[in-house]
PDB file of C-alpha atoms in Angstrom:
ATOM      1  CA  UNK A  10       0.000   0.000   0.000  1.00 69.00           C
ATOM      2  CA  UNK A  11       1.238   3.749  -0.594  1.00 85.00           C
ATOM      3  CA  UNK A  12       2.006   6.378   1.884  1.00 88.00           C
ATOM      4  CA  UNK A  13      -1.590   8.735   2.187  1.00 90.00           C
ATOM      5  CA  UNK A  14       0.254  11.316   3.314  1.00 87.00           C
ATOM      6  CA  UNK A  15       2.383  11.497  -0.130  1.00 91.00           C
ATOM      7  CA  UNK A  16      -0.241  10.648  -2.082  1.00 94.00           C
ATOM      8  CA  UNK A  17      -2.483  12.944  -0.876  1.00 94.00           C
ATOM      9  CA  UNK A  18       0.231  15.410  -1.034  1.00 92.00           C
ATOM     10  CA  UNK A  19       0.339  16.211  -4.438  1.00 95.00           C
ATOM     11  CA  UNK A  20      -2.493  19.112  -5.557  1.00 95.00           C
ATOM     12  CA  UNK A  21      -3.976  17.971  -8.120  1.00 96.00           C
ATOM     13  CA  UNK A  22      -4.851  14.881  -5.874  1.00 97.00           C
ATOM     14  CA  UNK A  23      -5.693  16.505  -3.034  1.00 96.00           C
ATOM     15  CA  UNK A  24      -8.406  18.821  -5.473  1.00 97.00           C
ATOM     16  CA  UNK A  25      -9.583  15.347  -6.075  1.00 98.00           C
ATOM     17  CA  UNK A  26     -10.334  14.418  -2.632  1.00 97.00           C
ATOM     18  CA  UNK A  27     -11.976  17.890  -1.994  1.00 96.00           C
ATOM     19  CA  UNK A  28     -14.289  17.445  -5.295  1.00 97.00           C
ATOM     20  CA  UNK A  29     -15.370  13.778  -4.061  1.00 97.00           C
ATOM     21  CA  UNK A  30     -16.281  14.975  -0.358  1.00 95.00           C
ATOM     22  CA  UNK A  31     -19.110  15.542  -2.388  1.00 95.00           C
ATOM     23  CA  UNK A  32     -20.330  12.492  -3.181  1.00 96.00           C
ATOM     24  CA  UNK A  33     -19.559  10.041  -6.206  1.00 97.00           C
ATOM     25  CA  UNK A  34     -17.774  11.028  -9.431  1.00 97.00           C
ATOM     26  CA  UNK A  35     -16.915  10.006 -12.733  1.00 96.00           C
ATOM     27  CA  UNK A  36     -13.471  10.495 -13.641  1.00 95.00           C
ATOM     28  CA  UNK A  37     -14.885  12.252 -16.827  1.00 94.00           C
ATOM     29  CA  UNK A  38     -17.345  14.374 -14.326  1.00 96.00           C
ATOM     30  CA  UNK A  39     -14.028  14.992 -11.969  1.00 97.00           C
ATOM     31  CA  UNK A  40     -11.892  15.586 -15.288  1.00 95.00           C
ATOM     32  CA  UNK A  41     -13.672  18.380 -16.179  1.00 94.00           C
ATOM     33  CA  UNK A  42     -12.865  20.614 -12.945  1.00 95.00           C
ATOM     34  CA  UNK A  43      -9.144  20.148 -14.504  1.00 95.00           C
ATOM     35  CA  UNK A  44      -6.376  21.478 -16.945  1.00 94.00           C
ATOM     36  CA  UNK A  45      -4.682  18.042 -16.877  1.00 94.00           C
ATOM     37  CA  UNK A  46      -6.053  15.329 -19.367  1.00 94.00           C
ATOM     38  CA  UNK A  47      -8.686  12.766 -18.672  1.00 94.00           C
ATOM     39  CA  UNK A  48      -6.208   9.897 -18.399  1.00 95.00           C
ATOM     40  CA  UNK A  49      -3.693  12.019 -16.203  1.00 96.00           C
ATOM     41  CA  UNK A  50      -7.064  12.396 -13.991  1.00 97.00           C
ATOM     42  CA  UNK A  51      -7.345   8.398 -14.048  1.00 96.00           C
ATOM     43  CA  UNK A  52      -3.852   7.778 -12.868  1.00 97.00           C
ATOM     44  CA  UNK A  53      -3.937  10.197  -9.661  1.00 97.00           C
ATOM     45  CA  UNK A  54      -7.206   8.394  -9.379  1.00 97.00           C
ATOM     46  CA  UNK A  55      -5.770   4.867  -9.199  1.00 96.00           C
ATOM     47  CA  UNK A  56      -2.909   5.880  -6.998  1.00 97.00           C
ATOM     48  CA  UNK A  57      -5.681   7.697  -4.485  1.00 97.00           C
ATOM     49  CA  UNK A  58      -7.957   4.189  -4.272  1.00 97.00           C
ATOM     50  CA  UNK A  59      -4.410   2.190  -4.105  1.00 96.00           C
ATOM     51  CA  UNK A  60      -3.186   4.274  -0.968  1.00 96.00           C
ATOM     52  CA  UNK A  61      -6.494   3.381   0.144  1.00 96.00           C
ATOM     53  CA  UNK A  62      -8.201   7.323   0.108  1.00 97.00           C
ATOM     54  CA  UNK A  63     -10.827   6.633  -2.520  1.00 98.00           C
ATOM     55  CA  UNK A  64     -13.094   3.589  -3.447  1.00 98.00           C
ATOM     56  CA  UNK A  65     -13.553   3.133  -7.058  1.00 97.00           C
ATOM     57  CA  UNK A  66     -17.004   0.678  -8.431  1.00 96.00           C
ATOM     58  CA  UNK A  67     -17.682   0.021 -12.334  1.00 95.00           C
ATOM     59  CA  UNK A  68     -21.235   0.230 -13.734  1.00 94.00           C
ATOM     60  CA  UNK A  69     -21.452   0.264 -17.650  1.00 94.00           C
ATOM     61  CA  UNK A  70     -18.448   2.018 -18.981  1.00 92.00           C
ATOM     62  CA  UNK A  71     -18.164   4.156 -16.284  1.00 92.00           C
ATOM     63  CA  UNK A  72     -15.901   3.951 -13.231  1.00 94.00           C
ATOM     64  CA  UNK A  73     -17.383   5.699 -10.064  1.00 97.00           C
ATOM     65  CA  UNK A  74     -15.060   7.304  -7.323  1.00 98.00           C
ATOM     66  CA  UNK A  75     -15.703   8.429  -3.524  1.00 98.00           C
ATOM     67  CA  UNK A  76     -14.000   8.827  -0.619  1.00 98.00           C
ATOM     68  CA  UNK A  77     -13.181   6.196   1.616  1.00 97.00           C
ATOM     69  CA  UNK A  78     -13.925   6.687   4.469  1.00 96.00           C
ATOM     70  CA  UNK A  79     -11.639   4.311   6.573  1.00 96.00           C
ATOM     71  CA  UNK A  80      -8.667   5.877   4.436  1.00 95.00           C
ATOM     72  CA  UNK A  81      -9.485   9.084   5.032  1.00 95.00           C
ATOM     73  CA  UNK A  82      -9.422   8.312   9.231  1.00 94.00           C
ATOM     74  CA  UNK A  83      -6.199   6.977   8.875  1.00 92.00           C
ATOM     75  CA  UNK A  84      -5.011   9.801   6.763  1.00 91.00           C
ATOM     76  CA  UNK A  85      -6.029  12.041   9.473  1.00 90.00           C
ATOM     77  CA  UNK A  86      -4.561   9.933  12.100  1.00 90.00           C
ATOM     78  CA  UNK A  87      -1.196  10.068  10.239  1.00 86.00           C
ATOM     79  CA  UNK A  88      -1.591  13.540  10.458  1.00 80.00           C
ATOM     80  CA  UNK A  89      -2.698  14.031  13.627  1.00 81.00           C
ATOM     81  CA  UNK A  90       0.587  12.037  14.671  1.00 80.00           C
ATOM     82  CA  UNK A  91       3.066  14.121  12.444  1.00 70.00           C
ATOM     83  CA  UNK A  92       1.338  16.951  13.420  1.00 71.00           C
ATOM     84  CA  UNK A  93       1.791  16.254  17.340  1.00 73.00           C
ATOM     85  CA  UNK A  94       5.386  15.275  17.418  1.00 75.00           C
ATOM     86  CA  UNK A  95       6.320  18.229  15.214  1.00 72.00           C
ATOM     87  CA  UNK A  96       4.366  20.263  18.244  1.00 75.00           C
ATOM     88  CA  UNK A  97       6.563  18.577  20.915  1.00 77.00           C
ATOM     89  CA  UNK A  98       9.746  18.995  19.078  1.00 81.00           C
ATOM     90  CA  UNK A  99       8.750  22.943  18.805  1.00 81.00           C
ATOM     91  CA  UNK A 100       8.305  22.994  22.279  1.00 79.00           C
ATOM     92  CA  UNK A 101      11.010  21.308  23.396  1.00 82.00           C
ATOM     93  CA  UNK A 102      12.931  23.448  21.167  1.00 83.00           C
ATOM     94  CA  UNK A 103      11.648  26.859  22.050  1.00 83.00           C
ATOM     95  CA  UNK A 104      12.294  25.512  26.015  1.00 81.00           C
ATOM     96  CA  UNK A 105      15.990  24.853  24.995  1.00 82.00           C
ATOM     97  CA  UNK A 106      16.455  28.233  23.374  1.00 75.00           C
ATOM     98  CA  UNK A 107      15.083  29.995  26.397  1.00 71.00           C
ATOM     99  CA  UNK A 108      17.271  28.538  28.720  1.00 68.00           C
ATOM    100  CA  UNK A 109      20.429  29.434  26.653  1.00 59.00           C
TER     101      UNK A 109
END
């Protein structure tokens, strides 16, 4: 599985995410809120549902994409981690710097 954290790193992925808070997508629906092509759209799709962020069903000829919920917890969890031991580290920085 990939790293969320880079995955969802990259902007044009991360627009994704924000556009399919929204409910279910087509990538040709999602596509269009985009400069990139239609199949560049498709592969930050695939590397979204393989780090686990979106969930991607087939009806027809159309693919359907949402978020996942699960993935997006642990995304946040991830980040609530990185974002708490960078916190600490500040702190225990600043408290360094003060006594010198």
């Amino acid at each position: 599985m990939l790293d969320p954290l880079e995955v969802a790193a990259e902007p044009n992925r991360r627009r994704l995410l924000q556009l399919l808070a929204g409910g279910e997508r087509t990538v040709t629906d999602l596509a269009g809120s985009f400069t990139v092509s239609r199949s560049a759209i498709s592969q930050h799709l695939l590397l979204l549902e393989q780090a686990g962020l979106v969930t991607a069903r087939k009806e027809g000829r159309n693919r359907f994409y949402a978020v996942n919920p699960d993935g997006m917890a642990r995304l946040r969890q991830l980040f609530e981690q990185f974002w708490t031991s960078e916190l600490d580290q500040l702190v225990a920085d600043a408290t360094t710097y003060r006594r010198t």
